[in-house]
Short mmCIF file of C-alpha atoms and ligand atoms in Angstrom, two decimals:
data_model
loop_
_atom_site.label_atom_id
_atom_site.label_comp_id
_atom_site.label_asym_id
_atom_site.label_seq_id
_atom_site.Cartn_x
_atom_site.Cartn_y
_atom_site.Cartn_z
CA MET A 1 -19.54 -1.82 31.73
CA ASP A 2 -16.36 -0.04 31.28
CA PHE A 3 -14.41 -1.41 28.35
CA SER A 4 -11.46 0.59 28.71
CA ARG A 5 -10.23 -0.56 32.01
CA LEU A 6 -10.25 -4.11 30.42
CA LEU A 7 -8.04 -3.01 27.31
CA ALA A 8 -4.77 -4.51 26.67
CA ASP A 9 -1.86 -1.93 26.57
CA ARG A 10 -1.11 -2.81 22.90
CA THR A 11 -4.70 -2.18 22.23
CA LYS A 12 -4.33 1.40 23.03
CA GLY A 13 -1.73 1.74 20.29
CA MET A 14 -4.11 1.16 17.55
CA GLU A 15 -6.16 3.94 18.04
CA ALA A 16 -6.42 5.38 14.60
CA SER A 17 -9.49 7.22 14.64
CA ALA A 18 -8.65 10.60 13.15
CA ILE A 19 -8.11 8.91 9.50
CA ARG A 20 -11.32 6.81 10.31
CA GLU A 21 -13.28 9.52 10.79
CA ILE A 22 -12.00 11.58 7.39
CA LEU A 23 -12.60 8.54 5.63
CA LYS A 24 -16.35 8.25 7.00
CA VAL A 25 -16.87 11.86 5.64
CA ALA A 26 -15.22 10.65 2.30
CA SER A 27 -17.61 7.85 1.80
CA SER A 28 -20.61 10.25 1.94
CA PRO A 29 -22.59 10.05 -1.78
CA ASP A 30 -22.65 13.61 -1.95
CA VAL A 31 -18.17 13.81 -1.75
CA ILE A 32 -15.83 12.91 -4.61
CA SER A 33 -13.50 10.40 -3.34
CA LEU A 34 -9.86 10.50 -4.12
CA ALA A 35 -9.22 9.44 -0.79
CA GLY A 36 -9.79 5.58 -0.77
CA GLY A 37 -7.00 3.26 -2.68
CA LEU A 38 -9.99 1.21 -4.18
CA PRO A 39 -9.33 -0.70 -7.51
CA ALA A 40 -12.29 0.28 -10.21
CA ALA A 41 -15.08 -1.91 -9.45
CA GLU A 42 -15.46 -2.49 -13.23
CA THR A 43 -11.83 -4.32 -13.51
CA PHE A 44 -13.65 -7.09 -11.40
CA PRO A 45 -14.74 -10.30 -13.47
CA VAL A 46 -18.19 -9.76 -12.36
CA ASP A 47 -19.48 -11.66 -15.48
CA GLU A 48 -16.81 -14.36 -15.71
CA LEU A 49 -17.23 -15.62 -12.03
CA PRO A 50 -19.80 -18.31 -12.55
CA ASP A 51 -17.46 -20.06 -15.05
CA LEU A 52 -14.84 -19.19 -12.84
CA LEU A 53 -16.47 -20.68 -10.01
CA ARG A 54 -17.68 -24.08 -12.32
CA ALA A 55 -14.52 -24.46 -13.57
CA ALA A 56 -12.86 -24.35 -9.98
CA LEU A 57 -15.46 -26.96 -8.61
CA ASP A 58 -14.74 -28.92 -11.61
CA ARG A 59 -11.35 -29.29 -11.22
CA TYR A 60 -11.17 -29.43 -7.21
CA GLY A 61 -14.55 -30.68 -5.90
CA SER A 62 -14.88 -30.47 -2.44
CA ALA A 63 -11.63 -29.92 -1.80
CA ALA A 64 -12.14 -26.36 -2.78
CA LEU A 65 -14.53 -25.91 0.52
CA GLN A 66 -12.49 -28.10 3.00
CA TYR A 67 -10.18 -27.05 5.91
CA ASP A 68 -6.79 -26.87 4.19
CA ALA A 69 -3.15 -26.11 4.96
CA SER A 70 -1.64 -23.21 6.66
CA GLU A 71 0.63 -22.57 3.77
CA GLY A 72 -2.10 -22.30 1.43
CA PHE A 73 -3.83 -24.19 -1.15
CA GLY A 74 -1.73 -26.12 -3.51
CA PRO A 75 -2.73 -25.24 -6.87
CA LEU A 76 -2.75 -21.60 -6.22
CA ARG A 77 0.83 -22.09 -4.82
CA GLU A 78 1.72 -24.03 -8.25
CA ALA A 79 0.06 -21.45 -10.20
CA LEU A 80 1.97 -18.51 -8.31
CA VAL A 81 5.05 -19.62 -9.68
CA PRO A 82 5.43 -18.31 -13.32
CA HIS A 83 3.59 -15.82 -12.00
CA LEU A 84 6.07 -14.32 -9.75
CA ALA A 85 8.95 -15.65 -12.13
CA ALA A 86 7.92 -13.23 -14.47
CA ARG A 87 8.12 -10.47 -12.01
CA GLY A 88 11.79 -11.61 -11.07
CA VAL A 89 11.22 -13.16 -8.09
CA THR A 90 12.51 -17.30 -8.32
CA ALA A 91 10.05 -19.39 -5.81
CA THR A 92 8.98 -22.84 -5.63
CA ALA A 93 5.30 -23.51 -4.49
CA ASP A 94 6.96 -24.43 -1.35
CA ASP A 95 8.08 -21.34 -0.70
CA ILE A 96 5.14 -19.31 -1.32
CA LEU A 97 2.71 -18.84 1.69
CA ILE A 98 -0.77 -17.46 1.01
CA THR A 99 -2.02 -14.87 3.33
CA SER A 100 -5.51 -13.09 3.73
CA GLY A 101 -4.44 -10.26 1.62
CA SER A 102 -0.76 -8.84 2.17
CA GLN A 103 -2.40 -6.74 4.93
CA GLY A 104 -2.53 -10.45 6.86
CA ALA A 105 1.40 -10.94 6.23
CA LEU A 106 2.23 -7.47 7.58
CA ASP A 107 0.57 -8.71 10.57
CA GLY A 108 2.12 -12.32 10.62
CA LEU A 109 5.33 -10.48 10.23
CA GLY A 110 4.74 -8.07 13.13
CA LYS A 111 3.27 -11.22 15.72
CA VAL A 112 6.23 -13.23 14.70
CA LEU A 113 9.25 -10.46 14.50
CA LEU A 114 8.41 -7.88 17.09
CA SER A 115 8.38 -7.41 21.16
CA ARG A 116 7.79 -4.14 22.52
CA GLY A 117 10.21 -1.50 21.70
CA ASP A 118 11.80 -3.14 18.91
CA ILE A 119 13.01 -1.19 15.70
CA VAL A 120 11.21 -0.71 12.31
CA ALA A 121 13.04 1.41 9.59
CA VAL A 122 10.14 2.85 7.68
CA GLU A 123 10.51 5.46 4.68
CA ALA A 124 9.36 8.88 5.23
CA PRO A 125 6.22 8.82 4.07
CA THR A 126 5.14 4.83 4.22
CA TYR A 127 2.01 2.81 3.83
CA LEU A 128 -0.40 3.78 7.00
CA GLY A 129 -1.91 0.22 6.85
CA ALA A 130 1.73 -1.08 7.43
CA LEU A 131 1.97 1.23 10.45
CA GLN A 132 -1.65 -0.45 11.88
CA ALA A 133 -0.33 -3.77 11.26
CA PHE A 134 2.80 -3.31 13.44
CA ASN A 135 1.47 -0.77 16.07
CA PRO A 136 -0.23 -3.63 18.07
CA TYR A 137 3.30 -5.30 18.58
CA GLN A 138 4.59 -1.85 19.92
CA PRO A 139 7.84 -1.35 17.77
CA ALA A 140 9.68 1.85 17.67
CA TYR A 141 9.72 3.71 14.23
CA VAL A 142 12.75 5.10 12.51
CA GLU A 143 11.95 7.01 9.22
CA ILE A 144 14.28 6.38 6.20
CA GLU A 145 14.66 9.55 4.13
CA THR A 146 13.16 9.65 0.71
CA ASP A 147 13.10 11.63 -2.90
CA ASP A 148 11.89 11.61 -6.37
CA ASP A 149 13.52 8.17 -6.56
CA GLY A 150 12.37 6.47 -3.44
CA LEU A 151 14.26 5.76 -0.30
CA VAL A 152 17.78 7.09 -0.03
CA PRO A 153 20.17 4.41 0.63
CA VAL A 154 22.86 6.66 2.46
CA SER A 155 19.84 7.56 5.02
CA LEU A 156 19.44 3.56 5.49
CA ASP A 157 22.96 2.63 5.81
CA ARG A 158 23.06 5.47 8.27
CA ILE A 159 20.34 3.84 10.41
CA LEU A 160 21.53 0.48 10.00
CA GLU A 161 25.16 1.21 11.49
CA ASP A 162 23.52 3.61 14.18
CA GLN A 163 20.55 0.92 15.54
CA ARG A 164 19.55 -2.25 16.27
CA VAL A 165 17.07 -2.42 13.52
CA LYS A 166 14.63 -5.44 13.73
CA PHE A 167 13.66 -5.21 10.04
CA VAL A 168 12.89 -2.67 7.38
CA TYR A 169 9.94 -2.02 5.47
CA ALA A 170 9.14 -0.12 2.14
CA VAL A 171 7.09 -0.39 -0.80
CA PRO A 172 10.03 -0.22 -3.45
CA THR A 173 7.28 0.13 -6.65
CA PHE A 174 4.83 2.64 -7.17
CA GLN A 175 4.56 3.28 -3.18
CA ASN A 176 1.73 4.33 -1.43
CA PRO A 177 1.05 6.97 -0.59
CA THR A 178 3.62 8.74 -3.25
CA GLY A 179 3.66 6.58 -6.20
CA ARG A 180 7.19 6.60 -6.70
CA THR A 181 9.69 3.82 -7.64
CA LEU A 182 13.28 3.01 -6.21
CA SER A 183 15.43 3.06 -9.39
CA MET A 184 17.03 -0.01 -10.24
CA GLY A 185 20.70 1.28 -9.20
CA ARG A 186 19.04 2.33 -5.73
CA ARG A 187 17.85 -1.26 -5.69
CA ARG A 188 21.31 -2.53 -5.91
CA GLN A 189 22.67 -0.19 -3.50
CA VAL A 190 19.73 -1.54 -0.90
CA ALA A 191 20.64 -5.36 -1.77
CA GLU A 192 24.23 -4.63 -0.87
CA ILE A 193 23.32 -2.74 2.42
CA LEU A 194 21.19 -5.21 3.44
CA GLN A 195 23.72 -7.91 2.90
CA ARG A 196 26.55 -5.94 4.53
CA HIS A 197 24.55 -5.06 8.14
CA ASP A 198 22.82 -9.00 7.46
CA ALA A 199 19.36 -6.71 7.60
CA LEU A 200 16.13 -7.97 6.47
CA LEU A 201 13.73 -5.92 4.49
CA VAL A 202 9.86 -6.45 4.02
CA GLU A 203 9.25 -5.64 0.38
CA ASP A 204 5.67 -4.82 0.19
CA ASP A 205 4.94 -5.34 -3.57
CA PRO A 206 1.03 -4.92 -4.27
CA TYR A 207 1.70 -2.69 -7.33
CA SER A 208 4.20 -3.72 -9.79
CA ASP A 209 1.63 -5.44 -12.43
CA LEU A 210 -0.16 -2.19 -12.80
CA ARG A 211 2.60 -0.08 -14.81
CA TYR A 212 1.58 2.34 -17.32
CA VAL A 213 4.54 3.79 -18.70
CA GLY A 214 7.91 2.91 -18.55
CA GLU A 215 10.23 -0.44 -18.38
CA PRO A 216 9.61 -3.16 -15.07
CA VAL A 217 12.33 -2.84 -12.50
CA ALA A 218 13.43 -6.02 -10.95
CA PRO A 219 12.08 -6.14 -7.19
CA VAL A 220 15.17 -6.05 -4.34
CA LYS A 221 13.88 -9.77 -3.29
CA SER A 222 15.92 -11.12 -6.55
CA LEU A 223 19.09 -9.26 -5.88
CA ALA A 224 18.91 -10.54 -2.09
CA PRO A 225 16.83 -13.44 -1.59
CA ASP A 226 17.99 -14.06 1.64
CA HIS A 227 17.68 -10.88 3.27
CA VAL A 228 14.02 -9.93 1.78
CA VAL A 229 10.59 -10.88 2.64
CA TYR A 230 8.67 -10.46 -0.58
CA LEU A 231 4.76 -9.39 -0.14
CA SER A 232 2.49 -9.40 -2.81
CA THR A 233 -1.55 -9.50 -3.51
CA LEU A 234 -4.22 -10.21 -6.09
CA SER A 235 -6.35 -7.04 -4.57
CA LYS A 236 -5.35 -5.35 -7.04
CA THR A 237 -5.60 -7.77 -10.37
CA PHE A 238 -8.28 -9.59 -9.52
CA ALA A 239 -10.57 -8.98 -6.64
CA PRO A 240 -9.77 -7.31 -3.14
CA GLY A 241 -12.59 -8.97 -1.55
CA LEU A 242 -11.14 -12.40 -1.77
CA ARG A 243 -8.45 -11.61 0.11
CA VAL A 244 -5.62 -13.65 -1.44
CA GLY A 245 -2.09 -12.45 -0.52
CA LEU A 246 1.28 -13.94 -0.80
CA CYS A 247 4.50 -13.97 0.83
CA VAL A 248 7.87 -15.22 -0.08
CA ALA A 249 10.31 -15.55 2.83
CA PRO A 250 13.32 -17.61 3.60
CA VAL A 251 12.55 -20.48 5.24
CA GLU A 252 13.07 -20.38 9.01
CA LEU A 253 10.73 -16.89 8.83
CA GLN A 254 8.29 -19.09 6.56
CA ARG A 255 8.20 -21.46 9.22
CA TRP A 256 7.40 -19.39 11.95
CA LEU A 257 4.57 -17.20 10.13
CA VAL A 258 2.55 -20.81 9.39
CA ILE A 259 2.80 -21.48 13.08
CA ALA A 260 1.50 -17.92 13.73
CA ARG A 261 -0.89 -18.33 11.40
CA GLN A 262 -2.41 -21.60 13.11
CA GLY A 263 -3.61 -19.58 16.03
CA VAL A 264 -5.33 -16.76 13.72
CA ASP A 265 -7.35 -18.32 11.16
CA LEU A 266 -5.76 -21.29 10.25
CA HIS A 267 -5.69 -20.41 6.52
CA THR A 268 -7.06 -17.97 4.15
CA THR A 269 -10.89 -18.90 2.29
CA THR A 270 -10.06 -22.25 0.56
CA LEU A 271 -12.78 -21.00 -2.25
CA SER A 272 -10.94 -17.90 -2.76
CA GLN A 273 -7.71 -19.53 -3.36
CA ALA A 274 -9.65 -22.16 -5.74
CA LEU A 275 -10.78 -19.44 -7.61
CA ALA A 276 -7.35 -17.53 -7.71
CA ALA A 277 -6.12 -20.44 -8.72
CA GLU A 278 -8.44 -21.04 -11.64
CA TYR A 279 -8.06 -17.13 -12.53
CA ILE A 280 -4.13 -17.68 -13.39
CA ARG A 281 -3.93 -21.17 -14.63
CA GLY A 282 -6.98 -20.55 -16.67
CA GLY A 283 -5.50 -17.56 -18.34
CA LEU A 284 -7.88 -14.63 -17.04
CA LEU A 285 -5.65 -12.73 -15.04
CA ASP A 286 -3.19 -12.33 -18.25
CA ALA A 287 -5.76 -11.77 -20.75
CA ARG A 288 -7.92 -8.91 -18.42
CA LEU A 289 -4.85 -6.86 -16.99
CA PRO A 290 -4.20 -5.16 -20.01
CA ALA A 291 -7.91 -3.45 -20.52
CA THR A 292 -7.29 -2.69 -16.32
CA ILE A 293 -3.79 -1.07 -16.97
CA ALA A 294 -5.34 0.80 -20.19
CA LEU A 295 -8.38 1.85 -17.86
CA TYR A 296 -5.97 3.35 -15.29
CA ARG A 297 -3.65 4.76 -17.34
CA ALA A 298 -6.03 6.89 -19.00
CA ARG A 299 -7.33 8.03 -15.08
CA ARG A 300 -3.67 8.72 -14.18
CA GLN A 301 -3.03 10.81 -17.25
CA ALA A 302 -6.54 12.55 -16.48
CA LEU A 303 -5.46 13.52 -12.99
CA ILE A 304 -1.97 14.43 -14.50
CA ASP A 305 -3.80 16.94 -16.54
CA ALA A 306 -6.46 18.23 -13.88
CA LEU A 307 -3.54 19.14 -11.81
CA GLU A 308 -1.61 21.03 -14.26
CA ALA A 309 -4.66 22.71 -15.55
CA TYR A 310 -6.12 23.97 -12.04
CA MET A 311 -3.34 23.99 -9.19
CA PRO A 312 -2.24 26.92 -8.15
CA GLU A 313 1.43 27.98 -7.78
CA GLY A 314 3.81 26.19 -5.13
CA PHE A 315 2.53 22.88 -5.73
CA ARG A 316 4.12 20.00 -6.79
CA TRP A 317 2.90 16.48 -7.40
CA THR A 318 4.62 12.72 -8.32
CA GLN A 319 4.37 11.48 -11.82
CA PRO A 320 3.64 7.87 -10.81
CA GLU A 321 4.57 5.04 -13.86
CA GLY A 322 1.95 2.81 -12.30
CA GLY A 323 -0.28 1.91 -9.11
CA MET A 324 -2.73 4.06 -7.73
CA PHE A 325 -1.61 7.03 -6.10
CA ILE A 326 -0.24 10.78 -6.71
CA TRP A 327 1.16 12.56 -3.90
CA VAL A 328 0.67 16.16 -4.05
CA THR A 329 3.34 18.94 -1.62
CA GLY A 330 2.06 22.10 -1.62
CA PRO A 331 3.81 25.72 -0.05
CA ARG A 332 5.53 24.80 3.38
CA ASP A 333 2.86 26.75 5.32
CA LEU A 334 -0.14 24.80 3.85
CA ASP A 335 -2.34 22.43 6.58
CA THR A 336 -3.68 20.10 4.48
CA GLU A 337 -6.04 19.06 7.52
CA ARG A 338 -7.42 22.24 7.49
CA LEU A 339 -7.51 22.22 3.64
CA TYR A 340 -9.65 19.28 3.99
CA ALA A 341 -12.36 20.59 5.84
CA ALA A 342 -12.77 23.40 3.18
CA ALA A 343 -12.33 20.85 0.26
CA ILE A 344 -15.28 18.56 1.68
CA ALA A 345 -17.43 21.55 2.02
CA ARG A 346 -17.16 21.91 -1.73
CA GLY A 347 -17.58 18.22 -2.25
CA VAL A 348 -14.12 16.29 -2.83
CA ALA A 349 -12.09 14.56 -0.44
CA PHE A 350 -8.36 13.25 -0.71
CA VAL A 351 -6.26 11.90 2.30
CA PRO A 352 -4.08 14.41 4.48
CA GLY A 353 -0.30 13.20 4.33
CA ARG A 354 0.48 13.50 7.60
CA PHE A 355 -1.39 10.23 8.19
CA PHE A 356 1.39 8.30 6.47
CA PHE A 357 4.39 9.40 8.49
CA ALA A 358 5.18 7.41 11.23
CA ASP A 359 6.36 10.59 12.94
CA PRO A 360 3.05 12.72 12.28
CA SER A 361 4.20 16.09 13.11
CA GLN A 362 5.57 15.25 9.37
CA GLY A 363 3.75 16.31 6.09
CA ARG A 364 1.54 18.77 7.26
CA SER A 365 1.81 20.15 3.86
CA THR A 366 1.32 17.12 1.85
CA LEU A 367 -1.72 14.85 0.69
CA ARG A 368 -2.19 11.23 -1.25
CA MET A 369 -4.86 10.95 -4.33
CA ASN A 370 -5.97 8.17 -5.56
CA PHE A 371 -6.61 8.14 -9.12
CA THR A 372 -8.12 4.27 -10.03
CA ALA A 373 -11.65 4.55 -8.65
CA ALA A 374 -13.28 7.63 -10.56
CA GLU A 375 -13.42 8.41 -14.06
CA PRO A 376 -11.47 10.91 -15.75
CA ASP A 377 -14.59 13.63 -16.08
CA VAL A 378 -14.98 13.24 -12.40
CA ILE A 379 -11.66 13.13 -11.41
CA ARG A 380 -11.33 16.57 -13.25
CA GLU A 381 -14.26 18.32 -11.33
CA ALA A 382 -12.65 17.28 -8.40
CA ILE A 383 -9.38 18.94 -8.83
CA ARG A 384 -11.15 22.26 -9.93
CA LEU A 385 -13.10 21.65 -6.79
CA LEU A 386 -10.19 21.08 -4.72
CA ALA A 387 -8.17 23.99 -6.37
CA ASP A 388 -11.00 26.31 -5.49
CA ALA A 389 -10.92 24.92 -2.24
CA ILE A 390 -6.97 26.29 -1.90
CA HIS A 391 -7.85 29.50 -3.14
CA GLU A 392 -10.34 29.77 -0.02
CA THR A 393 -8.09 28.61 2.73
CA SER A 394 -5.26 30.85 1.33
CA ARG A 395 -7.29 33.74 1.20
CA ASP A 396 -8.47 33.20 4.61
CA SER A 397 -4.96 32.43 6.18
CA THR A 398 -3.98 35.61 4.33
CA GLN A 399 -7.26 37.44 6.05
CA GLY A 400 -5.72 35.70 9.41
CA VAL A 401 -2.46 37.20 9.25
CA VAL A 402 -3.72 40.74 8.68
CA ALA A 403 -6.20 40.28 11.06
CA ASP A 404 -3.40 38.80 13.49
CA GLU A 405 -1.21 41.85 12.58
CA ARG A 406 -4.04 44.34 13.53
C1 PLP B 1 1.23 -1.08 0.03
C2 PLP B 1 0.58 -1.63 0.50
N1 PLP B 1 0.04 -2.54 1.08
C3 PLP B 1 -0.56 -3.80 1.48
C4 PLP B 1 -1.89 -3.38 0.63
C5 PLP B 1 -2.83 -4.03 1.48
O1 PLP B 1 -3.24 -4.81 0.44
P1 PLP B 1 -4.32 -6.46 0.59
O2 PLP B 1 -4.65 -6.88 2.27
O3 PLP B 1 -5.72 -6.12 0.19
O4 PLP B 1 -3.68 -7.32 -0.15
C6 PLP B 1 -2.16 -2.28 0.16
C7 PLP B 1 -3.53 -1.71 0.05
O5 PLP B 1 -4.01 -0.63 -0.30
C8 PLP B 1 -1.10 -1.78 -0.05
O6 PLP B 1 -1.12 -0.60 -0.41
#
């Protein structure tokens, strides 16, 4: 049977085969992968889990295995209140919606807010998974300029002035893919711009607990609460496989998100939520976080040191204060998809930058690297191999020019 004729129009918009092929090669055992966005497996509480499960079952009994409210498991919502308050997000338990990872919240927002052709304003570059979540709802994208301090407020202001934007999507803290953080001054400007245009921001914040240097910055949500939907997750500080994310949205929007959820999966796995509730309220999250931060701080430094040691002239990279990624920009004529093939041949993988742009003609000379999933020695070796691949491709392209001229 030819299934292609059965596909809905929106399904065709989900095509992401190039990136899937790239990540497939990257997962080969012969390749050092800086391509994924995986937390280090050794940060997962594998040894603690039996006791955690026992504690959750003792406390919640069969409720941990029962159907539950679409809004989320009550004790988890309660446990998250002080956790979010420590970040500057003021929310009651009722304000917090539990989702299947923050990815589940991104899909829910797309479903509830986007009609075909609606405009979403995104950073250039932006989180690829958000584009994948929104694409099935067939929006159009407009890109907000960015620099080392994150999105550029005048660019956002101009876009909101000129276009009917449904919502703005941004990752202001330790952005995926660049690692950049929107400065406090800019957060105030963004809050003011949102309020002035009566515009909605989806603030995606998976990484703010993973800070290695510098001081915390308040989320935009704390500056313009009625104009921001705040998303976060326990994927980076507990375990991504449990799929526990959260969303704090203005009440009216929250109501629609819950209704939409009922037709999808009813709710996030109750047992995952019960474990998460115990993990937070029993103090394990706070107790274990410093070790995770120390581990990642060393890996981040190893990547920066290796880039400094090996990368040729003409390359620059971000210096993230936290999160999981560093963004590298090469000389203007570099094509990181071509470089990818040479890098894989030498046994190292990254993600070519163009996949992170809503307009894929951009970002050809950029690439994203993850530093959390590999040990410092391995990271150093990966960058040495990458530098070899860069020399090889630039030699080939110079020879290409000479050959063309002849
Ligand atoms: C910016 C951003 N948002 C959302 C997610 C999705 O995370 P999860 O669905 O595991 O919570 C990620 C994961 O890498 C991310 O980087």
